[in-house]
GROMACS .gro file of C-alpha atoms in nm:
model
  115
    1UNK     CA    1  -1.176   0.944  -0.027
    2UNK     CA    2  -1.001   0.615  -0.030
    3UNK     CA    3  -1.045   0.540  -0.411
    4UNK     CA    4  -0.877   0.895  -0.451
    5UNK     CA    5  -0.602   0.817  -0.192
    6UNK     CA    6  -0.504   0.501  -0.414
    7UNK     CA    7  -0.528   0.675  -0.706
    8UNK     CA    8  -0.289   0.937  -0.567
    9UNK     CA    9  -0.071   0.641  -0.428
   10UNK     CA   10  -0.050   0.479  -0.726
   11UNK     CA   11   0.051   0.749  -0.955
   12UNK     CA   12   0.372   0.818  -0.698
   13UNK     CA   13   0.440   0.496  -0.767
   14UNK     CA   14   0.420   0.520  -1.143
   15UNK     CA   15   0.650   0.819  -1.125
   16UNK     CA   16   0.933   0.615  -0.947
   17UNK     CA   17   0.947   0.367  -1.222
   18UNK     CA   18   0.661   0.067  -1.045
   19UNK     CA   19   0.451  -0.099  -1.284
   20UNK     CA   20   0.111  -0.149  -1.052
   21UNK     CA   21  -0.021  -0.503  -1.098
   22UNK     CA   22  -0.316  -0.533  -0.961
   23UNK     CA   23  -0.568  -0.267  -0.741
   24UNK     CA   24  -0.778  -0.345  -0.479
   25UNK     CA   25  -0.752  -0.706  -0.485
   26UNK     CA   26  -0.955  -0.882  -0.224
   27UNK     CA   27  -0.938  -1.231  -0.110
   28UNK     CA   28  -1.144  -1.399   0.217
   29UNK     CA   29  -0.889  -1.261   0.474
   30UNK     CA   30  -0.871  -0.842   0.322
   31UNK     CA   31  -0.770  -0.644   0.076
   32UNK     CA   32  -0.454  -0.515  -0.102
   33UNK     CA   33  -0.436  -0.170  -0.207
   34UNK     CA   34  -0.221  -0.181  -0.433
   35UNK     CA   35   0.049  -0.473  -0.574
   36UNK     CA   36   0.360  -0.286  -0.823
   37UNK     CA   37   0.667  -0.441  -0.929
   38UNK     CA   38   1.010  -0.307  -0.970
   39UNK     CA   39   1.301  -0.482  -1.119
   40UNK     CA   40   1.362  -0.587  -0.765
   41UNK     CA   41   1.044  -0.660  -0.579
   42UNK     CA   42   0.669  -0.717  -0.594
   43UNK     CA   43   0.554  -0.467  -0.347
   44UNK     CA   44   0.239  -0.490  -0.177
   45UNK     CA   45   0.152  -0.156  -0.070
   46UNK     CA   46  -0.139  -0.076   0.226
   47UNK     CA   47  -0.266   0.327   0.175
   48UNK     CA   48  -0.299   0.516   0.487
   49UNK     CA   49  -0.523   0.856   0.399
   50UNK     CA   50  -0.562   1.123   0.683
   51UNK     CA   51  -0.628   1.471   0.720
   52UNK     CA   52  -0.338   1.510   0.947
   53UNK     CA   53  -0.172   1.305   1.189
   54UNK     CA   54  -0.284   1.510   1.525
   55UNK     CA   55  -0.452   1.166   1.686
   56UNK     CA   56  -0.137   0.951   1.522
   57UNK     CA   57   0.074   0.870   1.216
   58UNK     CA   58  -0.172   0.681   0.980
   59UNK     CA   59   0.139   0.417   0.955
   60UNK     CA   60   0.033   0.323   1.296
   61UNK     CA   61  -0.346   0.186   1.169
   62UNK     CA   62  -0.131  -0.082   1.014
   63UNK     CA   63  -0.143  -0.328   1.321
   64UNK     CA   64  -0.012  -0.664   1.404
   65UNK     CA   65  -0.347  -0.758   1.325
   66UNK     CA   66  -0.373  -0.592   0.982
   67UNK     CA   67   0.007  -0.700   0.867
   68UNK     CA   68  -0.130  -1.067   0.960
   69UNK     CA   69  -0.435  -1.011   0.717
   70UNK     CA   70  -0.193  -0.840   0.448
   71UNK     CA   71   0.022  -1.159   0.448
   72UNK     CA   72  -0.229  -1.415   0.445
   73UNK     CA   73  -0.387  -1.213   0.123
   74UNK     CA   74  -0.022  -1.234  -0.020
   75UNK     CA   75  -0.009  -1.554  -0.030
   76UNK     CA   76  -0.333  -1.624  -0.246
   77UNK     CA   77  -0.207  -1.376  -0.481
   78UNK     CA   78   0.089  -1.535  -0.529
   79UNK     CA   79  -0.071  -1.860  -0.564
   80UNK     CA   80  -0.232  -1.694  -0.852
   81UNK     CA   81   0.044  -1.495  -0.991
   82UNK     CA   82   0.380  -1.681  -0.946
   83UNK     CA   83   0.628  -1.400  -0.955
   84UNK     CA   84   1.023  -1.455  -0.904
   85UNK     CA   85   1.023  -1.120  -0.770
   86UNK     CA   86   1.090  -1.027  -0.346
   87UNK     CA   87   0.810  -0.935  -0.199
   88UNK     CA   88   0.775  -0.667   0.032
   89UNK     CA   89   0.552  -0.481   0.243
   90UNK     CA   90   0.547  -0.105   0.185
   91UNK     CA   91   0.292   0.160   0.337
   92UNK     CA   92   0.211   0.527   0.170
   93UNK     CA   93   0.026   0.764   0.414
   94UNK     CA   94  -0.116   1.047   0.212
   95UNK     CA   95  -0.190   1.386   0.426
   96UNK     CA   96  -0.488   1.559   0.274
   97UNK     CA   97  -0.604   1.838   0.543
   98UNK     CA   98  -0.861   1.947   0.284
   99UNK     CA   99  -0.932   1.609   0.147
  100UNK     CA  100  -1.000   1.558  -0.181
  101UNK     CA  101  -0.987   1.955  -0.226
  102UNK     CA  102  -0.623   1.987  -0.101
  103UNK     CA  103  -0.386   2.103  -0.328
  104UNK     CA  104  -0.050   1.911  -0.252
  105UNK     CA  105  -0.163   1.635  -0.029
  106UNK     CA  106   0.150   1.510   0.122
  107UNK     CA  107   0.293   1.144   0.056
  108UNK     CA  108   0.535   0.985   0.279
  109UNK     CA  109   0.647   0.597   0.145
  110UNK     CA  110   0.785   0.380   0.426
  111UNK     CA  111   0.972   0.097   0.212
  112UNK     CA  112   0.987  -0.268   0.391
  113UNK     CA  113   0.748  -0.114   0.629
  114UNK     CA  114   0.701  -0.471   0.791
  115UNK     CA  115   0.810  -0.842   0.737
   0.00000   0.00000   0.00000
């Protein structure tokens, strides 16, 4: 379900006008979902899929310790692509309570989500 969770997060993103960079790019210290560009920012987005959020918001998986891992795979991409672009950290949590069956799955985007 996670491939289909990005693939739901990045065609939001498409619709409000991001180019996406780069899926799924990995590095020693994680993974980052998804990297998309504005006219203002590079945005380096983590995707948060649940059924519902009964136990918690699935904002709330992103951790001290996960931002920490996010940053540090930031920085290597950035090493590799030099951008002049802000970067920021945004999460999508996607609410599928029939997963990949459901119909409208519903997408909440939490701009600067962290620093």
């Amino acid at each position: 379900m996670g491939a289909w969770g990005e693939a739901l997060a990045a065609d939001y993103l498409k619709r409000k006008n991001f180019k996406i960079c780069a899926m799924n790019y990995k590095s020693r210290f994680g993974e980052l979902d998804i990297v998309a560009r504005n006219k203002r920012f590079l945005v380096i987005v983590e995707v948060k899929l649940r059924k519902s959020d009964k136990f918690a918001a699935a904002a709330e998986f992103v951790d001290t310790y996960k931002q920490e891992r996010l940053r540090k795979t930031t920085e290597l991409y950035l090493e590799e692509n030099p951008t002049k672009l802000q970067p920021r950290f945004d999460v999508i949590e996607i609410y599928a309570p029939q997963g990949i069956d459901t119909i409208n799955p519903v997408i909440n985007h939490m701009e600067d989500a962290f620093s």
